[in-house]
Amino acid sequence: MAPLSYPIVPRLLYGALLCLALPLLAAHLLYRSLRQPAYRRYFGERLGLYRASSLRPIWLHAASLGEVQAAAPLLAALRAAHPEAPMLVTCQTPAGRQAAESLALADCTVAYLPFDAGVSVRAFLRRFRPRIALVLETEIWPTLFLQVRRAGIPLLVLNARITERSLRRYRRLGIFRHALAMPDAVLCQSASDAERFRAAGARADAVSVGGNLKWDRPSPVAPAGAAWPQSPVWMAASTHPDEEPAVLAVHQAVLRAFPDALLLWAPRHVERFEPVAQALAQAGMALRRRSRHGAPEADTRVFLVDTLGELAGFMPRSDLVFVGGSLQAIGGHNVLEPAGFGLPVLVGPHTAHFSDSVAALQAAGGLLQVADAEGLARQVLALLGDPARRAVMGHANAECVAASRGALEKTKALVAQRLVGVG
């Protein structure tokens, strides 16, 4: 195992960066709270100050909404397998926290993870004394990992993924190489992720491949009600600011070809709901909003999904889905939700965060990757005019998702193995 300390030079460098970053991060969160007051609530938890208490819980950290949704089946399985054990779920965003609370797991505390400073992390661990630490995906925090190891808590990184860009960054900051040697196990989404984790510093004997938990996520049920009169219907999911003009332009082109078409538009972040609504109003679009109107009417041309946790429920009523964060250089978002519903999927060129999922669906024939906004417009128009092709692509995606399940069972088995003998 890795030593219970870090070399002096990486430790000092990380400490210096942390001293600079933490005030800026705190200020950023408070600034965001001007538009999203939820960022102000429970702010003390980010400093290691907790009112809640849950002694010796099974602890899982899932940074935000998507990670919590991916972890939901695992959390339910852990609850059923260990009914006597308290549970603790930590997040970093209000949306993630709300999603964790909405799971309504028995004897489960939900809180924010503290900033990665020694005093805050130690206070967190003293408060809860977890029996095991389960960290999802890319949440690599050097101070946290070291303090967890020093406390004798088994540390597992689950559904682990790492991009080439992150690998290069971790290599530049030597402390991450030492931090990645701390976990008892790193269960990766793919073989390429496993290779990158080993290259970044994880112990070879700790790294294995378990698949992507998001393949195993059950599909939510669509909102009740009659089918909408509009046709065709397409969705722009999890879009970012630089993608918004492209989505608007594409839908204007769609309406010229299909005057009764409907766009279901779900911006990625809450603070983009109003700017998108204003842009649509300025463009003269007949707009309704989920938060105010519930559902589209016959004359609605854009339906803004401006609520949290409901996006996937509207996907079954779409003919195709564009997944954002991919025209803008974000790295993409989850393409498996629409694929699991048997829908054609479109993405832009920036998909590093979901490269393996994109490659699998693309190879199956259910996903198209476009180079730019013009390419997106061409493909959306072509697919909306070709129901037979949409059906073939959707069927390919549904079969690919069904064939790729299994990560949940592997993850449950690993956690159960590590919990043996932990009191």
PDB file of N, CA and C in Angstrom, residues 324-333 347-353 369-371:
ATOM      1  N   GLY A 324     -26.192  17.591 -25.246  1.00  0.00           N
ATOM      2  CA  GLY A 324     -25.309  18.749 -25.239  1.00  0.00           C
ATOM      3  C   GLY A 324     -23.999  18.530 -24.500  1.00  0.00           C
ATOM      4  N   GLY A 325     -23.293  19.652 -24.300  1.00  0.00           N
ATOM      5  CA  GLY A 325     -21.951  19.581 -23.757  1.00  0.00           C
ATOM      6  C   GLY A 325     -20.987  18.970 -24.740  1.00  0.00           C
ATOM      7  N   SER A 326     -21.413  18.855 -25.987  1.00  0.00           N
ATOM      8  CA  SER A 326     -20.611  18.179 -27.006  1.00  0.00           C
ATOM      9  C   SER A 326     -20.318  19.068 -28.215  1.00  0.00           C
ATOM     10  N   LEU A 327     -21.181  20.044 -28.495  1.00  0.00           N
ATOM     11  CA  LEU A 327     -20.811  21.082 -29.468  1.00  0.00           C
ATOM     12  C   LEU A 327     -19.875  22.078 -28.813  1.00  0.00           C
ATOM     13  N   GLN A 328     -20.180  22.450 -27.580  1.00  0.00           N
ATOM     14  CA  GLN A 328     -19.267  23.240 -26.764  1.00  0.00           C
ATOM     15  C   GLN A 328     -18.259  22.280 -26.136  1.00  0.00           C
ATOM     16  N   ALA A 329     -17.039  22.735 -25.932  1.00  0.00           N
ATOM     17  CA  ALA A 329     -15.961  21.848 -25.473  1.00  0.00           C
ATOM     18  C   ALA A 329     -16.076  21.558 -23.981  1.00  0.00           C
ATOM     19  N   ILE A 330     -17.131  20.840 -23.610  1.00  0.00           N
ATOM     20  CA  ILE A 330     -17.372  20.445 -22.229  1.00  0.00           C
ATOM     21  C   ILE A 330     -16.912  19.013 -21.986  1.00  0.00           C
ATOM     22  N   GLY A 331     -17.074  18.161 -22.977  1.00  0.00           N
ATOM     23  CA  GLY A 331     -16.727  16.758 -22.819  1.00  0.00           C
ATOM     24  C   GLY A 331     -17.915  15.836 -22.930  1.00  0.00           C
ATOM     25  N   GLY A 332     -19.111  16.416 -23.145  1.00  0.00           N
ATOM     26  CA  GLY A 332     -20.298  15.611 -23.345  1.00  0.00           C
ATOM     27  C   GLY A 332     -21.007  15.242 -22.062  1.00  0.00           C
ATOM     28  N   HIS A 333     -22.221  14.715 -22.235  1.00  0.00           N
ATOM     29  CA  HIS A 333     -23.024  14.231 -21.110  1.00  0.00           C
ATOM     30  C   HIS A 333     -23.560  12.843 -21.459  1.00  0.00           C
ATOM     31  N   VAL A 347     -24.641  13.780 -31.171  1.00  0.00           N
ATOM     32  CA  VAL A 347     -23.686  14.492 -30.323  1.00  0.00           C
ATOM     33  C   VAL A 347     -22.758  15.301 -31.210  1.00  0.00           C
ATOM     34  N   GLY A 348     -22.083  16.276 -30.591  1.00  0.00           N
ATOM     35  CA  GLY A 348     -21.058  17.044 -31.274  1.00  0.00           C
ATOM     36  C   GLY A 348     -19.704  16.366 -31.162  1.00  0.00           C
ATOM     37  N   PRO A 349     -18.624  17.091 -31.463  1.00  0.00           N
ATOM     38  CA  PRO A 349     -17.294  16.485 -31.498  1.00  0.00           C
ATOM     39  C   PRO A 349     -16.643  16.286 -30.139  1.00  0.00           C
ATOM     40  N   HIS A 350     -17.155  16.937 -29.079  1.00  0.00           N
ATOM     41  CA  HIS A 350     -16.486  16.925 -27.776  1.00  0.00           C
ATOM     42  C   HIS A 350     -17.185  15.935 -26.837  1.00  0.00           C
ATOM     43  N   THR A 351     -16.693  14.716 -26.791  1.00  0.00           N
ATOM     44  CA  THR A 351     -17.364  13.669 -26.011  1.00  0.00           C
ATOM     45  C   THR A 351     -16.384  12.883 -25.150  1.00  0.00           C
ATOM     46  N   ALA A 352     -15.299  13.522 -24.715  1.00  0.00           N
ATOM     47  CA  ALA A 352     -14.242  12.806 -23.992  1.00  0.00           C
ATOM     48  C   ALA A 352     -14.750  12.164 -22.705  1.00  0.00           C
ATOM     49  N   HIS A 353     -15.713  12.787 -22.023  1.00  0.00           N
ATOM     50  CA  HIS A 353     -16.192  12.249 -20.750  1.00  0.00           C
ATOM     51  C   HIS A 353     -17.010  10.964 -20.924  1.00  0.00           C
ATOM     52  N   GLN A 369     -22.315  11.381 -34.753  1.00  0.00           N
ATOM     53  CA  GLN A 369     -21.480  12.467 -34.223  1.00  0.00           C
ATOM     54  C   GLN A 369     -21.264  13.486 -35.327  1.00  0.00           C
ATOM     55  N   VAL A 370     -21.596  14.751 -35.026  1.00  0.00           N
ATOM     56  CA  VAL A 370     -21.472  15.818 -36.016  1.00  0.00           C
ATOM     57  C   VAL A 370     -20.309  16.725 -35.639  1.00  0.00           C
ATOM     58  N   ALA A 371     -19.805  17.432 -36.622  1.00  0.00           N
ATOM     59  CA  ALA A 371     -18.626  18.262 -36.396  1.00  0.00           C
ATOM     60  C   ALA A 371     -18.967  19.645 -35.865  1.00  0.00           C
TER      61      ALA A 371
END
